[in-house]
XYZ file of C-alpha atoms in Angstrom:
418
model
C -7.364 42.441 18.070
C -5.267 39.257 19.352
C -4.084 38.982 16.127
C -2.154 42.713 16.409
C -0.872 41.677 19.454
C 3.260 40.339 19.318
C 2.763 35.790 19.974
C 2.313 34.859 23.490
C 4.944 32.727 25.127
C 2.277 31.028 26.945
C 2.211 27.986 23.864
C 6.564 28.091 24.176
C 6.289 28.060 28.434
C 3.962 25.466 28.449
C 5.371 23.585 25.594
C 8.810 23.679 27.487
C 7.131 21.916 30.379
C 5.231 19.648 28.678
C 9.008 17.987 26.604
C 10.292 18.486 30.037
C 8.209 16.433 32.114
C 7.730 13.649 29.191
C 11.391 13.552 29.829
C 11.146 13.476 33.476
C 9.083 10.597 33.302
C 10.826 8.483 30.845
C 14.451 8.475 32.924
C 12.486 6.124 34.319
C 11.458 4.167 32.457
C 13.496 1.314 30.742
C 14.856 1.339 27.240
C 13.690 4.790 27.693
C 16.046 6.191 29.685
C 18.650 6.592 27.823
C 19.190 9.081 24.793
C 18.956 6.506 22.150
C 16.124 5.622 19.435
C 13.136 4.867 21.884
C 13.651 8.269 23.507
C 14.001 10.400 20.136
C 11.048 8.449 18.907
C 8.636 9.153 22.214
C 9.922 12.684 22.054
C 9.272 13.280 18.410
C 5.425 11.658 19.114
C 5.145 14.811 21.308
C 7.017 17.464 19.089
C 5.021 16.572 15.954
C 1.928 18.197 18.130
C 4.224 20.946 20.115
C 5.610 22.586 16.847
C 2.784 23.354 15.107
C 1.097 24.751 18.021
C 4.388 27.164 18.019
C 4.744 27.727 14.763
C 0.293 28.689 14.457
C 0.618 30.953 17.449
C 3.420 32.107 17.403
C 3.063 33.737 14.116
C 1.721 37.558 13.985
C 0.895 39.182 10.691
C 2.576 42.397 12.177
C 5.852 40.499 11.810
C 7.438 39.709 8.322
C 7.670 35.612 7.588
C 11.375 35.665 7.770
C 10.982 37.344 11.726
C 8.350 34.834 12.118
C 10.334 31.359 11.160
C 13.071 32.633 13.005
C 11.075 33.154 15.760
C 9.273 29.821 15.588
C 12.660 28.002 14.821
C 14.468 29.145 17.753
C 11.166 27.960 20.308
C 10.200 25.145 18.254
C 13.897 24.060 19.176
C 14.054 25.623 22.672
C 11.165 23.357 24.430
C 13.927 20.028 23.816
C 16.573 21.426 25.163
C 15.903 20.801 28.674
C 14.766 17.488 28.122
C 17.724 16.544 26.258
C 19.822 18.258 29.337
C 18.057 16.259 31.358
C 18.183 13.186 29.290
C 21.765 13.301 29.085
C 22.150 14.220 32.883
C 20.848 10.651 33.486
C 23.482 9.199 31.952
C 25.374 9.513 35.087
C 22.811 6.971 36.447
C 21.559 4.593 33.481
C 24.725 3.077 31.040
C 24.214 4.544 27.262
C 25.687 1.999 24.871
C 26.448 4.383 22.121
C 25.267 8.469 22.609
C 26.737 9.494 19.386
C 24.260 7.430 17.763
C 21.741 8.860 20.893
C 23.024 12.182 19.117
C 22.190 11.906 15.409
C 18.723 10.506 16.570
C 18.064 13.020 18.499
C 18.906 15.860 15.237
C 17.284 13.431 13.113
C 14.124 13.142 14.845
C 12.596 15.321 17.435
C 14.874 18.200 15.614
C 13.811 17.576 12.553
C 10.136 17.029 13.235
C 10.344 20.427 15.082
C 11.765 22.881 12.130
C 9.084 21.296 9.600
C 6.229 21.157 12.207
C 6.776 24.991 13.192
C 6.995 25.772 9.120
C 3.832 23.609 8.871
C 2.221 25.801 11.849
C 3.182 29.501 10.154
C 2.387 28.026 6.700
C -1.281 27.267 8.292
C -1.581 31.207 9.737
C -0.675 32.858 6.843
C -2.926 31.065 4.367
C -5.992 31.205 7.093
C -4.928 34.645 8.296
C -8.659 36.069 7.443
C -10.185 32.820 8.603
C -12.549 32.537 11.922
C -11.481 31.450 14.457
C -12.790 28.080 15.076
C -11.637 27.710 11.304
C -8.412 27.623 11.749
C -8.523 25.734 15.072
C -9.561 22.779 12.743
C -7.107 23.389 9.822
C -4.341 23.128 11.897
C -6.390 20.155 13.781
C -5.843 18.560 10.511
C -2.487 19.765 9.587
C -1.454 17.432 12.799
C -3.724 14.654 12.129
C -3.983 14.029 8.480
C -0.335 12.736 8.361
C -1.077 10.633 11.011
C -3.854 8.978 9.472
C -1.874 8.621 6.647
C 0.476 6.507 8.734
C -1.834 4.115 9.807
C -3.308 3.032 6.283
C -0.041 2.965 4.554
C 0.804 0.343 7.496
C -2.483 -1.490 6.718
C -2.943 -1.531 3.384
C 1.048 -1.854 1.835
C 3.041 -4.287 3.016
C 6.484 -2.000 4.882
C 6.004 -2.267 8.988
C 8.279 1.064 8.781
C 6.901 4.806 9.055
C 8.911 7.384 7.282
C 6.402 11.047 8.142
C 7.748 14.025 7.720
C 6.034 15.339 11.061
C 5.645 12.453 12.675
C 8.839 10.956 12.471
C 11.083 7.631 11.797
C 9.006 4.647 13.504
C 11.522 1.162 12.732
C 8.563 -1.274 12.438
C 9.388 -4.650 14.664
C 9.875 -4.454 17.998
C 12.434 -7.713 17.913
C 14.299 -5.511 16.247
C 17.644 -4.101 18.915
C 20.415 -1.984 18.118
C 18.653 0.597 16.238
C 21.083 2.860 14.493
C 20.586 5.615 11.964
C 21.102 3.617 8.793
C 20.617 5.488 5.419
C 17.400 5.463 4.882
C 16.976 8.045 7.750
C 19.200 10.735 7.257
C 17.681 10.383 3.061
C 14.776 10.697 4.361
C 15.616 13.720 6.565
C 17.307 15.492 3.623
C 13.843 14.873 1.734
C 11.861 17.141 5.151
C 14.893 19.608 4.177
C 13.538 19.728 0.842
C 10.232 20.303 1.855
C 9.931 23.039 4.647
C 12.791 25.255 1.685
C 9.978 24.642 -1.283
C 6.907 25.412 1.670
C 8.347 28.550 3.194
C 9.405 29.582 -1.096
C 6.382 28.768 -1.668
C 3.938 31.271 0.679
C 7.103 34.208 0.315
C 5.602 33.837 -2.986
C 2.329 33.314 -2.279
C 2.804 36.531 -0.264
C 4.674 39.067 -2.580
C 2.007 38.569 -5.746
C 4.065 40.854 -8.324
C 3.350 39.371 -11.353
C 0.038 38.751 -12.694
C 1.291 35.108 -12.469
C 2.397 35.245 -8.931
C -1.025 36.959 -8.336
C -3.160 34.071 -9.540
C -0.983 31.695 -7.046
C -0.029 29.140 -9.587
C 3.154 29.224 -9.522
C 3.337 28.267 -5.516
C 0.714 25.688 -6.371
C 2.495 24.549 -8.503
C 5.658 24.272 -6.539
C 4.371 22.536 -3.573
C 2.772 20.284 -6.025
C 6.084 19.645 -8.048
C 8.111 18.637 -4.911
C 5.026 16.567 -4.015
C 5.277 14.490 -7.123
C 9.627 14.053 -6.749
C 8.921 12.135 -3.795
C 6.681 9.778 -5.200
C 10.252 9.576 -7.570
C 12.785 9.488 -4.473
C 10.717 7.844 -1.853
C 11.365 4.344 -3.658
C 14.959 4.748 -4.387
C 16.081 6.471 -1.165
C 14.259 3.699 0.999
C 11.511 5.797 2.330
C 8.355 5.665 0.673
C 8.197 1.991 -0.776
C 4.955 0.908 -1.557
C 4.352 -2.822 -2.354
C 4.951 -2.464 -6.383
C 8.134 -1.446 -5.129
C 8.531 -4.741 -3.394
C 7.084 -6.807 -6.393
C 9.740 -5.356 -8.684
C 12.702 -6.324 -6.942
C 11.232 -9.969 -5.889
C 9.869 -10.567 -10.017
C 9.903 -13.927 -9.754
C 5.526 -15.367 -9.017
C 5.127 -18.715 -8.766
C 1.451 -19.687 -8.179
C 0.091 -23.019 -6.302
C -3.761 -23.967 -5.128
C -4.183 -21.643 -2.067
C -1.116 -19.730 -2.580
C 1.167 -17.299 -4.304
C 4.971 -16.664 -3.825
C 7.160 -14.005 -4.304
C 10.796 -15.199 -5.086
C 14.654 -12.706 -5.891
C 15.104 -13.156 -9.119
C 18.254 -15.073 -9.734
C 17.834 -18.371 -7.646
C 19.170 -22.225 -8.469
C 16.241 -23.845 -10.003
C 16.927 -26.615 -7.360
C 16.640 -23.762 -4.672
C 13.463 -22.249 -6.311
C 11.927 -26.099 -6.311
C 12.809 -26.643 -2.547
C 11.481 -23.405 -1.501
C 8.173 -23.590 -3.992
C 7.802 -27.266 -1.967
C 8.721 -26.321 1.632
C 5.295 -23.659 1.304
C 3.200 -26.126 -0.912
C 4.166 -28.961 2.029
C 3.662 -26.754 5.092
C -0.309 -24.923 3.740
C -1.305 -28.399 3.468
C -0.371 -29.616 6.497
C -1.328 -26.732 8.434
C -4.608 -25.767 6.579
C -5.664 -29.455 7.467
C -4.428 -29.207 11.026
C -7.316 -25.988 11.606
C -9.674 -27.751 9.517
C -10.022 -24.596 7.014
C -12.318 -25.615 3.549
C -10.125 -25.532 0.610
C -12.310 -23.294 -1.341
C -12.283 -20.542 0.823
C -8.445 -20.839 0.772
C -8.108 -20.622 -3.138
C -11.082 -17.702 -2.947
C -8.248 -16.036 -0.752
C -4.398 -17.054 -1.112
C -1.585 -16.236 0.908
C 1.457 -14.220 -0.875
C 4.517 -14.971 0.228
C 7.206 -12.661 -0.035
C 10.943 -14.434 0.179
C 13.058 -11.828 0.658
C 17.113 -13.465 0.007
C 18.355 -12.422 3.111
C 17.364 -10.270 5.644
C 19.451 -6.958 4.477
C 16.736 -6.539 1.375
C 13.727 -7.762 3.597
C 14.662 -4.496 6.116
C 15.072 -2.008 3.087
C 11.958 -3.256 1.424
C 9.748 -3.752 4.088
C 11.615 -2.737 8.344
C 12.331 -6.151 9.257
C 15.991 -6.604 9.380
C 15.437 -10.403 11.389
C 12.031 -9.911 12.323
C 10.076 -12.355 10.360
C 6.122 -10.753 9.913
C 2.920 -11.447 8.520
C -0.033 -9.625 7.874
C -2.909 -11.966 8.542
C -5.723 -9.503 6.790
C -3.404 -8.302 3.617
C -3.099 -12.456 4.036
C 0.517 -11.903 3.236
C 3.978 -12.733 4.586
C 7.252 -12.057 4.621
C 10.548 -14.050 5.204
C 14.080 -14.022 4.424
C 16.416 -16.957 3.321
C 15.746 -20.058 1.422
C 16.633 -22.948 4.089
C 15.531 -25.863 4.035
C 12.855 -26.680 5.995
C 12.550 -22.784 6.599
C 12.964 -22.522 10.607
C 10.533 -19.294 10.614
C 7.959 -19.745 7.541
C 5.147 -22.302 8.908
C 4.360 -19.805 11.835
C 4.227 -17.167 10.077
C 2.025 -19.634 7.792
C -0.454 -20.097 11.074
C -1.266 -16.435 11.296
C -2.340 -15.698 7.815
C -4.504 -19.049 7.470
C -6.472 -18.101 10.766
C -6.875 -15.163 9.448
C -10.009 -16.489 8.282
C -11.565 -16.767 11.935
C -9.986 -13.792 12.992
C -11.876 -10.517 13.911
C -13.038 -8.234 11.100
C -10.413 -4.994 11.006
C -6.744 -6.910 11.569
C -8.298 -11.085 11.651
C -6.512 -11.735 14.470
C -7.203 -12.526 17.908
C -8.730 -9.049 19.601
C -11.579 -7.758 21.444
C -13.502 -4.936 20.375
C -11.756 -5.373 16.956
C -8.363 -3.425 18.509
C -6.639 -4.519 21.619
C -4.816 -7.811 19.822
C -4.399 -10.743 22.719
C -0.818 -11.446 21.522
C -0.756 -14.348 23.772
C -3.701 -16.124 21.804
C -2.028 -14.742 18.410
C 1.098 -16.035 18.845
C 0.590 -19.171 20.835
C -1.361 -20.291 18.453
C 1.153 -19.926 15.524
C 3.814 -21.462 17.971
C 1.799 -24.476 19.219
C 0.820 -25.291 15.766
C 4.508 -24.863 13.892
C 6.748 -27.797 13.209
C 9.390 -28.033 15.757
C 12.971 -28.463 14.849
C 14.615 -28.715 18.455
C 14.995 -31.380 19.992
C 12.710 -29.665 23.365
C 9.882 -27.561 22.274
C 7.926 -24.802 24.133
C 5.828 -27.510 26.147
C 8.740 -28.709 27.710
C 10.121 -25.532 28.223
C 6.035 -24.715 29.905
C 6.239 -27.877 32.605
C 9.788 -27.286 33.345
C 9.356 -23.800 34.500
C 5.622 -24.751 36.353
C 8.041 -27.604 37.883
C 9.871 -24.969 38.676
C 7.446 -22.253 39.643
C 8.411 -19.524 37.506
C 5.536 -20.061 34.968
C 3.554 -16.663 34.986
C -0.555 -16.960 35.537
C -1.976 -17.833 32.882
C -4.870 -15.574 33.888
C -2.336 -12.610 33.587
C -0.800 -13.358 30.748
C -3.952 -13.676 28.675
C -5.121 -10.844 30.396
C -5.831 -7.120 28.229
C -1.668 -6.010 29.439
C -0.720 -9.767 29.406
């Protein structure tokens, strides 16, 4: 009986209230208190939950598909408006560096997720209209949780540290890269989101009509959905939002194998430059492995793969770290850019990869319960063992901070919130 009534407005009021409450809280959180990437990222995460639920609960079989979509789209977008007004007014007390870039992020992140999430919600509601309420709730939960699970799996299994998901939005990857702007990847990714929405709604309309034997068999709608998914496997790497290890290996096609090391280099390096890069890696690997007293047999059985990008722009395009060099210890990989000799950061990343041999089972780093990473210990080990390229090293800086009574409490630093 409830399904025959007009959709309730209460889910919309609840979603709007949550969005407004979130923005009101973020107005007092540094970095999130202005209209920029960080604020839009936080709002997108909440929208990835509220928008599918608005589409799911806002759909009614008594309405045409077009009417249902219009109402759901309007509500999904309207839930964001009070928060947008609030964060804009907050600019009166917190200076916004680039308000126009913030509006672009807002359109490409929470707004796009709101429309796509609403599409998923209506689709799930229409396809499961004859099912039991409990099964329907499980379905909409899977629609929201499934993409998030795939995001974590891609982060865990592949080199890129950025995430592009049509529902959960865009995560730029590195905490250290500053001045994030709406680069080419984000608009192209959201163009793919729009294309996916059009195909989903078209397939759903065909699914409901069933005027011909082909359509009654529901082959064409299913073929459209499969087609867009296959299309994205082709477009994703080329548009830069769905990059896998194989795509990176195509760009870093020169491979040099050493005992315990595999280097992946860009083509076109001068022989002398390539030789210096290889020798630098080999020397630092041997020195660090000896310092850590790691068994050579185990190191040779699990070699470290070093991906050396020709510059920061290539690395940012392929794996997400523009100015940040990255190690994924659980994959025995490091990702660096530049061919300077000696490389200033490569030994630091090598320590992370070598320390995987005595790290936690899942992430191969120092972590409580396998997941709560102890960053001071992880980064401290790498900084302690990496060679110095400055007149003063961290030991001198730490001693100076202690003498000046500026050093933090080590007990707090190494605690869960450190």
